[in-house]
PDB file of C-alpha atoms in Angstrom:
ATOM      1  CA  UNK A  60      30.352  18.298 -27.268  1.00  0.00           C
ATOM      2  CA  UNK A  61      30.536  14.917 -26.047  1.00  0.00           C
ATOM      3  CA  UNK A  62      30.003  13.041 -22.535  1.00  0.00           C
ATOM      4  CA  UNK A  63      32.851  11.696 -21.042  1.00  0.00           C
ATOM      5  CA  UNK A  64      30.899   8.828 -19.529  1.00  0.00           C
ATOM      6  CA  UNK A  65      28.933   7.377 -22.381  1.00  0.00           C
ATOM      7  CA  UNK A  66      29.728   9.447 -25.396  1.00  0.00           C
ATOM      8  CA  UNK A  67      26.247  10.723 -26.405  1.00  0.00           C
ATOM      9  CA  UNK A  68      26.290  13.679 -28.046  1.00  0.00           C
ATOM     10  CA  UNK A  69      25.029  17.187 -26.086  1.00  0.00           C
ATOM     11  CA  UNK A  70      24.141  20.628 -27.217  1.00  0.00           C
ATOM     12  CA  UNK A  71      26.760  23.058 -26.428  1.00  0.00           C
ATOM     13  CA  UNK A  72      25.864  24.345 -22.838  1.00  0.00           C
ATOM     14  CA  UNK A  73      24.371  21.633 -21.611  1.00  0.00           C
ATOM     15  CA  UNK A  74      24.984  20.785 -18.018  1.00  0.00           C
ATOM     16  CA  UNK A  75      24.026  16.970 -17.869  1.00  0.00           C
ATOM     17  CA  UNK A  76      23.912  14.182 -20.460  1.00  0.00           C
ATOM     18  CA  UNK A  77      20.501  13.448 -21.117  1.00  0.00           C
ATOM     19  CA  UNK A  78      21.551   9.661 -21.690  1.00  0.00           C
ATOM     20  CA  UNK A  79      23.628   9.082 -18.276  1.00  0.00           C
ATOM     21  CA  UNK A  80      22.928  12.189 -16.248  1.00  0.00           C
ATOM     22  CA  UNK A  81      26.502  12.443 -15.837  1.00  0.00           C
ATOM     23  CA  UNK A  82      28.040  16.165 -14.954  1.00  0.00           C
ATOM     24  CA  UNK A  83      29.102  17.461 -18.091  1.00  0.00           C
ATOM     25  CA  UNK A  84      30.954  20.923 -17.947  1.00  0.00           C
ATOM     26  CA  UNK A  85      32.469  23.202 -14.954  1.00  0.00           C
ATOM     27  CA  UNK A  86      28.974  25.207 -14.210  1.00  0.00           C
ATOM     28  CA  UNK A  87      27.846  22.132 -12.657  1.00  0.00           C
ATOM     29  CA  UNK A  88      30.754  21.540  -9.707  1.00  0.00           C
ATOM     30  CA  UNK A  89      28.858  21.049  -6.556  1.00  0.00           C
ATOM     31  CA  UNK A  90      25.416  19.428  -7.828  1.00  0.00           C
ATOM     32  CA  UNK A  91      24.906  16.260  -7.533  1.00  0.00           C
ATOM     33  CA  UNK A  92      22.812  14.069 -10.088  1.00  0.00           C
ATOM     34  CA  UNK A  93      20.143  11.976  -9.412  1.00  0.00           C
ATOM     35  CA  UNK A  94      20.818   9.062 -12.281  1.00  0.00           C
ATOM     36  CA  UNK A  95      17.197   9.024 -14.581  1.00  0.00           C
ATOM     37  CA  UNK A  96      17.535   6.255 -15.795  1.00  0.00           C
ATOM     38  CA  UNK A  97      16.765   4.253 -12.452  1.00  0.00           C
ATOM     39  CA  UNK A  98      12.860   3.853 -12.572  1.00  0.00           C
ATOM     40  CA  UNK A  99      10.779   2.939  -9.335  1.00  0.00           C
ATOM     41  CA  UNK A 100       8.283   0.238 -10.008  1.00  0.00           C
ATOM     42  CA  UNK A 101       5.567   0.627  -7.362  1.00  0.00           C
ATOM     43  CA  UNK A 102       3.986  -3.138  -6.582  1.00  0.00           C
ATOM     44  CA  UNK A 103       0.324  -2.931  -6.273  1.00  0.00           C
ATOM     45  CA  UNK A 104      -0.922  -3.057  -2.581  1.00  0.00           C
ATOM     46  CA  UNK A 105      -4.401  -3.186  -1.673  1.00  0.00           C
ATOM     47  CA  UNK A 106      -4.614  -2.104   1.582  1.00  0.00           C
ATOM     48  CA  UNK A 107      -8.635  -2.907   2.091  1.00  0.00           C
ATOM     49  CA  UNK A 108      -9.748   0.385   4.417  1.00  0.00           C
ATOM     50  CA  UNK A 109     -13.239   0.055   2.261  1.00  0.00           C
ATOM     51  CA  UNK A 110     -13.639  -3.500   3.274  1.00  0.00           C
ATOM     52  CA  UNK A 111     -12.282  -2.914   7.200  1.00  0.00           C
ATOM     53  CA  UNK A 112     -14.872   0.058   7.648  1.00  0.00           C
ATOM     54  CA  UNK A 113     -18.258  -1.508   6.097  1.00  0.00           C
ATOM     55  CA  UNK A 114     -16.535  -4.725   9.073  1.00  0.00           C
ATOM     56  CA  UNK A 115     -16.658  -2.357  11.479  1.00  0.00           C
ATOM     57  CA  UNK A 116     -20.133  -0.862  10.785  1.00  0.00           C
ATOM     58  CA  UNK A 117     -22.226  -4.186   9.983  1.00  0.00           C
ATOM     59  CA  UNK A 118     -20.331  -7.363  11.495  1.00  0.00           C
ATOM     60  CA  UNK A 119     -17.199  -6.580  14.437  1.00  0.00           C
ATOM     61  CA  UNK A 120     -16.480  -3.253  16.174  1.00  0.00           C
ATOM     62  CA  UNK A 121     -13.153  -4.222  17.399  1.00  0.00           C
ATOM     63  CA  UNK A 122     -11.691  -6.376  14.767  1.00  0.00           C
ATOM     64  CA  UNK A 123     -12.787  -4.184  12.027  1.00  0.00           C
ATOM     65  CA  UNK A 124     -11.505  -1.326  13.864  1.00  0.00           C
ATOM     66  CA  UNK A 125      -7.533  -3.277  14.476  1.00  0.00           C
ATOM     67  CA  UNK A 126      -8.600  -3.612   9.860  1.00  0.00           C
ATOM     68  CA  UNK A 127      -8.864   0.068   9.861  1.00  0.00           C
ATOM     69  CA  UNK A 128      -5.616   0.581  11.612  1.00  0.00           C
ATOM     70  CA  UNK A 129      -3.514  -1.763   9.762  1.00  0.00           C
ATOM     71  CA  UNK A 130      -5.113  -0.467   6.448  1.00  0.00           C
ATOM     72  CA  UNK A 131      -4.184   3.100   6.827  1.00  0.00           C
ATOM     73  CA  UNK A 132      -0.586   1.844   8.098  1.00  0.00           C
ATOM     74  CA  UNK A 133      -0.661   0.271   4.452  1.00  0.00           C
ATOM     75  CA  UNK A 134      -1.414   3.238   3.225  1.00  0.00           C
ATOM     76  CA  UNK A 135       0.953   5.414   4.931  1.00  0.00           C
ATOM     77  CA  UNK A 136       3.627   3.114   3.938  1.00  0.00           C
ATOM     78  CA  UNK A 137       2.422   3.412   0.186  1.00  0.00           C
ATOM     79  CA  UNK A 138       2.963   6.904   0.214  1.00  0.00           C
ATOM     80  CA  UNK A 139       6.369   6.548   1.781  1.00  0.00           C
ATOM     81  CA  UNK A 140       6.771   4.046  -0.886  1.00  0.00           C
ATOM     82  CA  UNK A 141       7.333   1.128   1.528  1.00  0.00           C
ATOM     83  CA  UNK A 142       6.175  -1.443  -0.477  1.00  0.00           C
ATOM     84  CA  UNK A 143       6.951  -4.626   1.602  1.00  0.00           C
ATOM     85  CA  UNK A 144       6.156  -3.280   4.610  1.00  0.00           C
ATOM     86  CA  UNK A 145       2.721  -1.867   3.204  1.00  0.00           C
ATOM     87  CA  UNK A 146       2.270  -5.615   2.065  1.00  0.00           C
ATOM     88  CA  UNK A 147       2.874  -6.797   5.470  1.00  0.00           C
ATOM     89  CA  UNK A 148       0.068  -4.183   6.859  1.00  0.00           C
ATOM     90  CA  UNK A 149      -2.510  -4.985   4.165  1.00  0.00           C
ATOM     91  CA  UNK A 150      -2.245  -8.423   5.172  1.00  0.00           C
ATOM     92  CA  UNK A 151      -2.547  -8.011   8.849  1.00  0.00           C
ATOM     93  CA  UNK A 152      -5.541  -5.648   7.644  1.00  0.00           C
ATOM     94  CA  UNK A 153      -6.911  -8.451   5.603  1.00  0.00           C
ATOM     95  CA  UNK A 154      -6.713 -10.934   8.043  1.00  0.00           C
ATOM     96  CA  UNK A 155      -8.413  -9.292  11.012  1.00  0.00           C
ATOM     97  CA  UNK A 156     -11.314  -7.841   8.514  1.00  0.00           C
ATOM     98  CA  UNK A 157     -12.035 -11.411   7.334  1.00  0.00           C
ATOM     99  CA  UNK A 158     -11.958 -12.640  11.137  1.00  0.00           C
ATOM    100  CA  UNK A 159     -14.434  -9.805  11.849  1.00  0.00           C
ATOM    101  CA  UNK A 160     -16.465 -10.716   9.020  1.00  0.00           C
ATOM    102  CA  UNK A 161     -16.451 -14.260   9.835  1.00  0.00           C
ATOM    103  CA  UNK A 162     -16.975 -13.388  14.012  1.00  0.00           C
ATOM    104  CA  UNK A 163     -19.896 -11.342  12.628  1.00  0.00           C
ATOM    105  CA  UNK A 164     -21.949 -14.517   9.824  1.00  0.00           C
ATOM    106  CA  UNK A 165     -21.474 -16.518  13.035  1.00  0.00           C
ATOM    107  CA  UNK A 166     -23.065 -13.980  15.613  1.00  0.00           C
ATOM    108  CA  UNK A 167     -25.943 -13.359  12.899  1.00  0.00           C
ATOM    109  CA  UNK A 168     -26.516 -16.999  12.422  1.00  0.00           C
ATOM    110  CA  UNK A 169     -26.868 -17.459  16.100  1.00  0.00           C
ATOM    111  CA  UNK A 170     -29.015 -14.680  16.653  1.00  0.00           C
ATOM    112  CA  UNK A 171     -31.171 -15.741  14.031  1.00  0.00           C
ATOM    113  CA  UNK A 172     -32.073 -19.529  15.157  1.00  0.00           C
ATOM    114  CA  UNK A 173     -31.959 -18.423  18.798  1.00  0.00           C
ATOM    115  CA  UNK A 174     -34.331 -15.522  18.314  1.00  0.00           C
ATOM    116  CA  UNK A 175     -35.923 -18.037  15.706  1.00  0.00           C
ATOM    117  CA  UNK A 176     -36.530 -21.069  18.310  1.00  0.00           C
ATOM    118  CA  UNK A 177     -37.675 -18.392  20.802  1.00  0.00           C
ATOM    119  CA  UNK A 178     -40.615 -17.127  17.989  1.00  0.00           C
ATOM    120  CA  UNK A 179     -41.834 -20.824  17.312  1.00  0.00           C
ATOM    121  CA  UNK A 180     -42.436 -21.879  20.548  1.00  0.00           C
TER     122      UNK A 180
END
């Protein structure tokens, strides 16, 4: 037995070509075939949750916490297999974790030559 769309040969009783996944035979009227030879090639995402959360517990509550948010939205959209959309949210997530961290060196440096000047006088 043959397939009528690409001509690879089948085993007798075979209901779809293993080379197109086109219907091959009467038992199959009413299925319809998902074509296996189309392959889904995830891009890699890093959303960043690890680096939004240690934000959010050492350097900026609040934009750590918008990090969090736009990291799991990465995530979620990952799993959905959104890929440019969970690009768009792991760069929103990077963005406002690096402003956090940033908000955060700042605060500490301040803290530390005020508090500093304070000591030495």
């Amino acid at each position: 037995m043959f397939c009528s769309k690409c001509g690879a040969q089948l085993a007798d009783g075979t209901a779809f070509c293993n080379q197109c996944g086109n219907k091959v035979g009467a038992e199959t009227v009413g299925v319809e075939v998902v074509n296996p030879q189309v392959q889904v090639v995830p891009v890699e995402v890093r959303p960043g949750l690890a680096d939004a959360i240690i934000v959010t517990i050492f350097c900026c509550m609040p934009f750590g916490i918008v990090g969090i948010v736009f990291a799991a939205l990465s995530k979620g959209a990952i799993a959905a297999g959104d890929y440019e959309r969970a690009k768009r949210h792991a760069r929103t997530a990077r963005i406002f974790t690096w402003l956090g961290f940033g908000i955060g060196l700042v605060g500490t440096i301040i803290y530390v030559l005020f508090y500093g000047l304070l000591a030495g006088l």
